[in-house]
Coordinates of N, CA and C in Angstrom, one line a residue:
M2 N 13.5 1.0 -14.5 CA 13.2 0.0 -13.5 C 12.2 -1.0 -14.0
N3 N 12.5 -2.3 -13.9 CA 11.6 -3.3 -14.3 C 11.1 -4.1 -13.1
T4 N 9.9 -4.3 -12.9 CA 9.4 -5.0 -11.7 C 8.5 -6.2 -12.2
L5 N 8.5 -7.2 -11.4 CA 7.7 -8.4 -11.5 C 6.5 -8.2 -10.6
L6 N 5.3 -8.3 -11.2 CA 4.1 -8.1 -10.4 C 3.4 -9.5 -10.3
H7 N 3.5 -10.1 -9.1 CA 2.7 -11.3 -8.9 C 1.2 -10.9 -9.0
I8 N 0.5 -11.7 -9.7 CA -1.0 -11.3 -10.0 C -1.8 -12.5 -9.5
C9 N -2.8 -12.1 -8.6 CA -3.7 -13.1 -8.1 C -4.9 -13.2 -9.1
C10 N -5.3 -12.1 -9.7 CA -6.4 -12.1 -10.7 C -6.3 -10.7 -11.4
A11 N -7.0 -10.7 -12.6 CA -7.0 -9.5 -13.4 C -7.8 -8.3 -12.7
P12 N -8.9 -8.6 -12.0 CA -9.6 -7.5 -11.4 C -8.8 -6.8 -10.3
C13 N -7.9 -7.5 -9.6 CA -7.1 -6.9 -8.6 C -5.8 -6.3 -9.2
A14 N -5.4 -6.7 -10.4 CA -4.2 -6.2 -11.0 C -4.3 -5.0 -11.8
N15 N -5.5 -4.7 -12.3 CA -5.6 -3.6 -13.3 C -5.1 -2.2 -12.8
Q16 N -5.5 -1.9 -11.5 CA -5.1 -0.6 -11.0 C -3.6 -0.7 -10.6
C17 N -3.1 -1.8 -10.1 CA -1.7 -1.9 -9.7 C -0.8 -1.7 -11.0
I18 N -1.2 -2.3 -12.1 CA -0.4 -2.2 -13.3 C -0.4 -0.7 -13.7
D19 N -1.6 -0.1 -13.7 CA -1.7 1.4 -14.1 C -0.8 2.2 -13.2
V20 N -0.8 2.1 -11.9 CA 0.0 2.9 -11.0 C 1.5 2.6 -11.2
L21 N 1.9 1.4 -11.3 CA 3.3 1.1 -11.5 C 3.8 1.6 -12.9
R22 N 3.0 1.5 -13.9 CA 3.4 2.1 -15.2 C 3.5 3.6 -15.1
T23 N 2.5 4.2 -14.5 CA 2.5 5.7 -14.3 C 3.8 6.1 -13.6
D24 N 4.2 5.3 -12.6 CA 5.4 5.6 -11.8 C 6.7 5.3 -12.6
G25 N 6.6 4.8 -13.8 CA 7.8 4.6 -14.6 C 8.3 3.2 -14.6
Y26 N 7.6 2.3 -14.1 CA 8.1 0.9 -14.1 C 7.7 0.1 -15.3
A27 N 8.6 -0.7 -15.8 CA 8.2 -1.6 -16.9 C 7.7 -2.9 -16.1
V28 N 6.5 -3.2 -16.3 CA 5.8 -4.2 -15.5 C 5.7 -5.5 -16.3
T29 N 6.0 -6.6 -15.6 CA 5.8 -8.0 -16.2 C 4.9 -8.7 -15.2
G30 N 3.8 -9.3 -15.6 CA 3.0 -10.0 -14.7 C 3.5 -11.4 -14.5
Y31 N 3.2 -11.9 -13.3 CA 3.6 -13.3 -12.9 C 2.4 -14.0 -12.3
W32 N 2.0 -15.1 -12.9 CA 0.9 -15.9 -12.5 C 1.4 -17.1 -11.8
Y33 N 1.2 -17.2 -10.5 CA 1.5 -18.4 -9.7 C 0.6 -18.4 -8.5
N34 N -0.4 -19.3 -8.5 CA -1.5 -19.3 -7.5 C -1.9 -20.7 -7.2
P35 N -1.1 -21.5 -6.5 CA -1.5 -22.9 -6.2 C -2.6 -23.0 -5.2
N36 N -3.0 -21.9 -4.6 CA -4.0 -21.8 -3.6 C -5.4 -21.8 -4.2
I37 N -5.6 -21.5 -5.5 CA -6.9 -21.3 -6.1 C -7.5 -22.6 -6.4
H38 N -8.7 -22.9 -5.9 CA -9.5 -24.1 -6.1 C -10.9 -23.8 -6.1
P39 N -11.7 -24.6 -6.8 CA -11.4 -25.8 -7.6 C -10.8 -25.4 -8.9
F40 N -10.5 -26.4 -9.8 CA -9.8 -26.1 -11.0 C -10.6 -25.2 -11.9
T41 N -11.9 -25.2 -11.9 CA -12.7 -24.3 -12.7 C -12.5 -22.9 -12.3
E42 N -12.3 -22.6 -11.0 CA -12.0 -21.3 -10.5 C -10.6 -20.9 -11.0
Y43 N -9.7 -21.8 -10.8 CA -8.3 -21.5 -11.2 C -8.2 -21.1 -12.7
R44 N -8.9 -21.9 -13.5 CA -8.9 -21.7 -15.0 C -9.5 -20.4 -15.3
S45 N -10.7 -20.1 -14.7 CA -11.4 -18.8 -15.0 C -10.5 -17.6 -14.7
R46 N -9.8 -17.6 -13.5 CA -9.0 -16.5 -13.2 C -7.8 -16.4 -14.1
R47 N -7.2 -17.5 -14.3 CA -6.0 -17.5 -15.2 C -6.3 -17.0 -16.6
N48 N -7.4 -17.6 -17.2 CA -7.8 -17.2 -18.5 C -8.2 -15.7 -18.6
C49 N -8.9 -15.2 -17.6 CA -9.2 -13.8 -17.6 C -7.9 -13.0 -17.6
L50 N -7.0 -13.4 -16.8 CA -5.7 -12.6 -16.8 C -5.0 -12.7 -18.1
R51 N -5.0 -13.9 -18.7 CA -4.3 -14.0 -20.0 C -4.9 -13.0 -21.0
D52 N -6.2 -13.0 -21.1 CA -6.9 -12.1 -22.0 C -6.6 -10.6 -21.7
Y53 N -6.7 -10.2 -20.4 CA -6.4 -8.9 -20.0 C -5.0 -8.5 -20.4
A54 N -4.0 -9.3 -20.0 CA -2.6 -9.1 -20.3 C -2.4 -8.8 -21.8
A55 N -3.0 -9.7 -22.6 CA -2.9 -9.5 -24.1 C -3.5 -8.2 -24.5
S56 N -4.6 -7.8 -23.9 CA -5.3 -6.6 -24.4 C -4.5 -5.3 -24.0
I57 N -3.6 -5.3 -23.0 CA -2.9 -4.2 -22.6 C -1.4 -4.3 -22.8
G58 N -1.0 -5.3 -23.5 CA 0.4 -5.5 -23.9 C 1.3 -5.8 -22.6
L59 N 0.8 -6.5 -21.7 CA 1.5 -6.8 -20.5 C 2.2 -8.2 -20.7
P60 N 3.6 -8.2 -20.6 CA 4.2 -9.5 -20.7 C 3.8 -10.3 -19.4
L61 N 3.6 -11.6 -19.6 CA 3.1 -12.4 -18.6 C 3.9 -13.7 -18.5
I62 N 4.4 -14.0 -17.3 CA 5.1 -15.2 -17.0 C 4.1 -16.1 -16.2
E63 N 3.9 -17.3 -16.7 CA 3.0 -18.2 -16.1 C 3.8 -19.4 -15.5
R64 N 3.6 -19.6 -14.2 CA 4.0 -20.8 -13.6 C 2.7 -21.5 -13.3
N65 N 2.3 -22.3 -14.3 CA 1.0 -22.8 -14.4 C 0.8 -24.1 -13.7
D66 N 1.0 -24.1 -12.3 CA 0.8 -25.3 -11.5 C -0.5 -25.2 -10.8
Y67 N -1.4 -26.1 -11.1 CA -2.6 -26.2 -10.3 C -2.2 -27.1 -9.1
G68 N -2.0 -26.4 -8.0 CA -1.4 -27.0 -6.9 C -2.3 -27.5 -5.7
L69 N -3.4 -28.2 -6.0 CA -4.3 -28.6 -5.0 C -3.6 -29.4 -3.9
R70 N -2.9 -30.4 -4.2 CA -2.3 -31.3 -3.2 C -1.2 -30.6 -2.5
P71 N -0.2 -29.9 -3.1 CA 0.8 -29.2 -2.3 C 0.2 -28.2 -1.4
F72 N -0.8 -27.4 -1.9 CA -1.4 -26.4 -1.1 C -2.1 -27.0 0.1
V73 N -2.9 -28.0 -0.1 CA -3.6 -28.6 1.1 C -2.6 -29.2 2.1
R74 N -1.5 -29.9 1.6 CA -0.5 -30.4 2.5 C 0.1 -29.3 3.3
A75 N 0.4 -28.2 2.7 CA 1.0 -27.1 3.4 C 0.2 -26.5 4.5
V76 N -1.1 -26.5 4.3 CA -2.0 -25.8 5.2 C -2.8 -26.7 6.1
A77 N -2.7 -28.0 5.9 CA -3.6 -29.0 6.6 C -3.4 -28.9 8.1
E78 N -2.2 -28.7 8.6 CA -2.0 -28.7 10.0 C -2.6 -27.5 10.8
D79 N -2.8 -26.4 10.0 CA -3.3 -25.2 10.6 C -4.2 -24.4 9.6
I80 N -5.4 -24.9 9.4 CA -6.2 -24.3 8.4 C -6.6 -22.8 8.8
D81 N -6.8 -22.6 10.0 CA -7.1 -21.2 10.4 C -5.9 -20.2 10.2
G82 N -4.7 -20.8 10.3 CA -3.5 -20.0 10.0 C -2.9 -20.1 8.7
R83 N -3.7 -20.5 7.7 CA -3.2 -20.9 6.4 C -2.7 -19.7 5.6
C84 N -3.2 -18.5 5.9 CA -2.8 -17.4 5.0 C -1.3 -17.1 4.9
V85 N -0.6 -17.3 6.0 CA 0.8 -17.1 6.0 C 1.5 -18.1 5.1
K86 N 1.1 -19.3 5.1 CA 1.6 -20.3 4.2 C 1.3 -20.0 2.7
C87 N 0.1 -19.6 2.5 CA -0.4 -19.2 1.2 C 0.4 -18.0 0.6
Y88 N 0.6 -17.0 1.4 CA 1.4 -15.8 1.0 C 2.8 -16.3 0.8
S89 N 3.4 -17.1 1.6 CA 4.7 -17.5 1.5 C 4.9 -18.3 0.2
M90 N 4.0 -19.2 -0.1 CA 4.2 -20.0 -1.4 C 4.3 -19.1 -2.6
R91 N 3.4 -18.1 -2.6 CA 3.3 -17.3 -3.8 C 4.4 -16.2 -3.8
L92 N 4.7 -15.5 -2.7 CA 5.7 -14.5 -2.7 C 7.1 -14.9 -2.8
Y93 N 7.4 -16.1 -2.2 CA 8.7 -16.6 -2.3 C 9.0 -17.0 -3.8
A94 N 8.0 -17.6 -4.4 CA 8.1 -18.0 -5.8 C 8.3 -16.7 -6.7
A95 N 7.6 -15.6 -6.3 CA 7.7 -14.4 -7.1 C 9.1 -13.8 -6.9
A96 N 9.6 -13.8 -5.6 CA 11.0 -13.3 -5.4 C 12.0 -14.1 -6.1
H97 N 11.8 -15.4 -6.1 CA 12.8 -16.3 -6.9 C 12.7 -16.0 -8.4
E98 N 11.5 -15.9 -8.9 CA 11.4 -15.5 -10.3 C 12.0 -14.2 -10.6
A99 N 11.8 -13.2 -9.7 CA 12.4 -11.9 -10.0 C 13.9 -12.0 -10.0
K100 N 14.5 -12.7 -9.1 CA 16.0 -12.9 -9.0 C 16.5 -13.6 -10.3
E101 N 15.8 -14.7 -10.6 CA 16.3 -15.5 -11.8 C 16.1 -14.7 -13.1
G102 N 15.0 -13.9 -13.2 CA 14.7 -13.1 -14.4 C 15.4 -11.8 -14.5
G103 N 16.2 -11.4 -13.5 CA 16.9 -10.2 -13.6 C 16.1 -8.9 -13.4
F104 N 14.9 -9.1 -12.7 CA 14.1 -7.9 -12.4 C 14.7 -7.1 -11.3
D105 N 14.4 -5.8 -11.3 CA 14.9 -4.9 -10.3 C 14.1 -5.1 -9.0
S106 N 12.9 -5.5 -9.1 CA 12.0 -5.6 -7.9 C 10.9 -6.5 -8.2
F107 N 10.1 -6.8 -7.1 CA 8.8 -7.5 -7.3 C 7.8 -7.0 -6.3
T108 N 6.6 -7.2 -6.6 CA 5.5 -6.9 -5.7 C 4.3 -7.8 -6.0
S109 N 3.1 -7.5 -5.5 CA 2.0 -8.3 -5.7 C 0.7 -7.5 -5.8
S110 N -0.2 -8.0 -6.6 CA -1.6 -7.4 -6.7 C -2.4 -7.7 -5.4
L111 N -1.9 -8.6 -4.6 CA -2.5 -8.9 -3.3 C -2.6 -7.7 -2.4
F112 N -1.7 -6.7 -2.7 CA -1.7 -5.5 -1.8 C -2.8 -4.5 -2.1
I113 N -3.7 -4.9 -3.0 CA -4.9 -4.1 -3.3 C -6.1 -4.5 -2.5
S114 N -6.0 -5.7 -2.0 CA -7.2 -6.3 -1.4 C -7.4 -5.9 0.1
P115 N -8.6 -5.3 0.4 CA -8.8 -5.0 1.8 C -9.2 -6.3 2.6
Y116 N -9.3 -7.4 1.9 CA -9.6 -8.6 2.6 C -8.4 -9.4 3.0
Q117 N -7.2 -9.0 2.6 CA -6.0 -9.7 3.0 C -5.4 -9.1 4.2
N118 N -4.6 -9.9 4.9 CA -3.9 -9.4 6.1 C -2.6 -8.7 5.6
H119 N -2.8 -7.4 5.4 CA -1.8 -6.5 4.7 C -0.4 -6.6 5.4
E120 N -0.4 -6.4 6.7 CA 0.9 -6.4 7.4 C 1.6 -7.8 7.3
L121 N 0.9 -8.8 7.5 CA 1.4 -10.2 7.3 C 2.0 -10.4 5.9
L122 N 1.2 -10.0 5.0 CA 1.6 -10.0 3.6 C 2.9 -9.3 3.3
R123 N 3.0 -8.1 3.9 CA 4.2 -7.3 3.7 C 5.4 -8.0 4.4
E124 N 5.2 -8.5 5.6 CA 6.3 -9.2 6.3 C 6.8 -10.4 5.5
V125 N 5.9 -11.2 4.9 CA 6.3 -12.3 4.1 C 7.1 -11.8 2.9
A126 N 6.6 -10.8 2.2 CA 7.3 -10.3 1.0 C 8.7 -9.8 1.4
E127 N 8.8 -9.1 2.5 CA 10.1 -8.6 2.9 C 11.1 -9.8 3.2
R128 N 10.6 -10.9 3.9 CA 11.4 -12.0 4.1 C 11.9 -12.7 2.8
A129 N 10.9 -12.8 1.9 CA 11.2 -13.4 0.6 C 12.3 -12.6 -0.2
A130 N 12.1 -11.3 -0.1 CA 13.1 -10.4 -0.8 C 14.5 -10.6 -0.2
A131 N 14.6 -10.7 1.1 CA 15.9 -10.8 1.8 C 16.5 -12.2 1.5
E132 N 15.7 -13.2 1.4 CA 16.2 -14.5 1.1 C 16.8 -14.6 -0.3
Y133 N 16.1 -14.0 -1.2 CA 16.6 -14.1 -2.6 C 17.4 -12.9 -3.1
G134 N 17.6 -11.9 -2.2 CA 18.5 -10.8 -2.5 C 17.9 -9.9 -3.6
V135 N 16.6 -9.7 -3.6 CA 15.9 -8.8 -4.6 C 15.2 -7.8 -3.8
T136 N 14.8 -6.7 -4.5 CA 14.0 -5.6 -3.8 C 12.6 -5.9 -3.8
F137 N 11.9 -5.8 -2.7 CA 10.5 -5.8 -2.6 C 10.0 -4.4 -2.8
L138 N 9.1 -4.2 -3.8 CA 8.6 -2.9 -4.0 C 7.2 -2.8 -3.3
Y139 N 7.2 -2.1 -2.2 CA 6.0 -2.0 -1.4 C 5.1 -0.8 -2.0
R140 N 3.9 -1.2 -2.2 CA 2.8 -0.2 -2.5 C 1.5 -0.7 -1.8
D141 N 0.9 0.3 -1.1 CA -0.4 0.0 -0.5 C -1.5 0.4 -1.6
F142 N -1.9 -0.6 -2.3 CA -2.9 -0.3 -3.4 C -4.3 -0.3 -2.9
R143 N -4.6 -0.5 -1.7 CA -6.0 -0.7 -1.2 C -6.9 0.5 -1.5
P144 N -6.4 1.7 -1.5 CA -7.4 2.8 -1.8 C -7.9 2.7 -3.3
L145 N -7.3 1.9 -4.1 CA -7.7 1.7 -5.5 C -8.6 0.5 -5.7
F146 N -8.9 -0.2 -4.6 CA -9.6 -1.5 -4.8 C -11.0 -1.3 -5.5
R147 N -11.8 -0.4 -5.1 CA -13.1 -0.2 -5.7 C -13.0 0.2 -7.2
A148 N -12.0 1.1 -7.5 CA -11.8 1.5 -8.9 C -11.4 0.3 -9.7
G149 N -10.6 -0.6 -9.2 CA -10.3 -1.8 -9.9 C -11.4 -2.7 -10.2
Q150 N -12.3 -2.8 -9.2 CA -13.5 -3.7 -9.3 C -14.4 -3.0 -10.4
E151 N -14.6 -1.7 -10.3 CA -15.4 -1.0 -11.3 C -14.9 -1.2 -12.7
R152 N -13.6 -1.1 -12.9 CA -13.0 -1.3 -14.2 C -13.2 -2.7 -14.7
A153 N -13.0 -3.7 -13.8 CA -13.2 -5.1 -14.1 C -14.6 -5.3 -14.6
R154 N -15.6 -4.7 -13.9 CA -17.0 -4.8 -14.4 C -17.2 -4.2 -15.8
E155 N -16.6 -3.0 -16.0 CA -16.7 -2.3 -17.3 C -16.2 -3.2 -18.4
L156 N -15.1 -3.9 -18.1 CA -14.4 -4.7 -19.1 C -15.0 -6.1 -19.2
G157 N -16.0 -6.4 -18.4 CA -16.6 -7.7 -18.4 C -15.7 -8.8 -17.9
M158 N -14.8 -8.5 -17.0 CA -13.9 -9.5 -16.5 C -14.6 -10.5 -15.5
Y159 N -14.1 -11.6 -15.4 CA -14.6 -12.6 -14.4 C -14.2 -12.1 -13.1
I160 N -15.1 -11.9 -12.2 CA -14.8 -11.4 -10.8 C -15.2 -12.5 -9.8
Q161 N -14.2 -13.0 -9.1 CA -14.5 -14.0 -8.1 C -15.2 -13.6 -6.8
K162 N -15.7 -14.5 -6.1 CA -16.4 -14.2 -4.8 C -15.6 -14.5 -3.6
Y163 N -14.4 -15.1 -3.7 CA -13.6 -15.4 -2.5 C -12.2 -15.4 -2.9
C164 N -11.3 -15.4 -1.9 CA -9.8 -15.2 -2.2 C -9.2 -16.2 -3.0
G165 N -9.7 -17.5 -3.0 CA -9.1 -18.5 -3.9 C -9.1 -19.9 -3.3
C166 N -8.8 -20.0 -2.0 CA -8.6 -21.3 -1.4 C -10.0 -21.8 -1.0
V167 N -10.1 -23.2 -1.0 CA -11.4 -23.8 -0.7 C -11.9 -23.4 0.7
F168 N -11.0 -23.2 1.6 CA -11.3 -22.8 2.9 C -11.9 -21.4 3.0
S169 N -11.5 -20.5 2.2 CA -12.1 -19.2 2.2 C -13.5 -19.2 1.5
E170 N -13.6 -20.1 0.6 CA -15.0 -20.3 0.0 C -15.9 -20.9 1.0
E171 N -15.4 -21.8 1.8 CA -16.2 -22.4 2.9 C -16.7 -21.3 3.9
E172 N -15.7 -20.5 4.3 CA -16.0 -19.4 5.2 C -17.1 -18.5 4.6
R173 N -17.0 -18.2 3.3 CA -18.0 -17.3 2.7 C -19.4 -17.9 2.8
Y174 N -19.5 -19.2 2.6 CA -20.8 -19.9 2.7 C -21.3 -20.0 4.2
L175 N -20.4 -20.2 5.1 CA -20.8 -20.2 6.5 C -21.3 -18.9 7.0
K176 N -20.6 -17.8 6.5 CA -21.1 -16.4 6.9 C -22.5 -16.2 6.3
A177 N -22.7 -16.6 5.0 CA -24.0 -16.4 4.4 C -25.1 -17.3 5.2
K178 N -24.7 -18.4 5.6 CA -25.7 -19.3 6.4 C -26.1 -18.6 7.7
K179 N -25.1 -18.0 8.4 CA -25.4 -17.3 9.6 C -26.3 -16.1 9.4
I180 N -26.1 -15.4 8.3 CA -27.0 -14.3 8.0 C -28.4 -14.7 7.7
L181 N -28.6 -15.9 7.1 CA -29.9 -16.4 6.8 C -30.7 -16.9 8.0
R182 N -30.0 -17.2 9.0 CA -30.6 -17.7 10.3 C -31.4 -16.7 11.0

């Protein structure tokens, strides 16, 4: 069985890759994250993933679109409800790539994050799978989140401080500002 793993970043992906390989899957990484901004953040995450993939022999497909304008247009009408649009952009692209590439299934490293809306993420992935006629391989990787972060630190990986979009970065700073008051 070969699966396409949409990857948001190397720190989130390392445990997902290990689990899938242990379960007998041939894993190919897929980089498509038009939500990550600014460009320096996008480049840092992408380059870290490139280096990690090379170090573990992970085939990596890159849809290397820095998508500031399309992302902002997609979420501008409902910034607070942006996550569903963000998940859709990435998971529909992954499902399409899985179909076109002849993969048996697809999944995402997003399923490791305790900060993501897991049920919404799963619903979007299932809709994408149905639309493209591919199998969505569901795994709840959240119990492995801390181990993945620890491994990322051990390997000297770049570890981000927010999910990727400028609005999540803004929320991070607003929360810090409230704490300082």
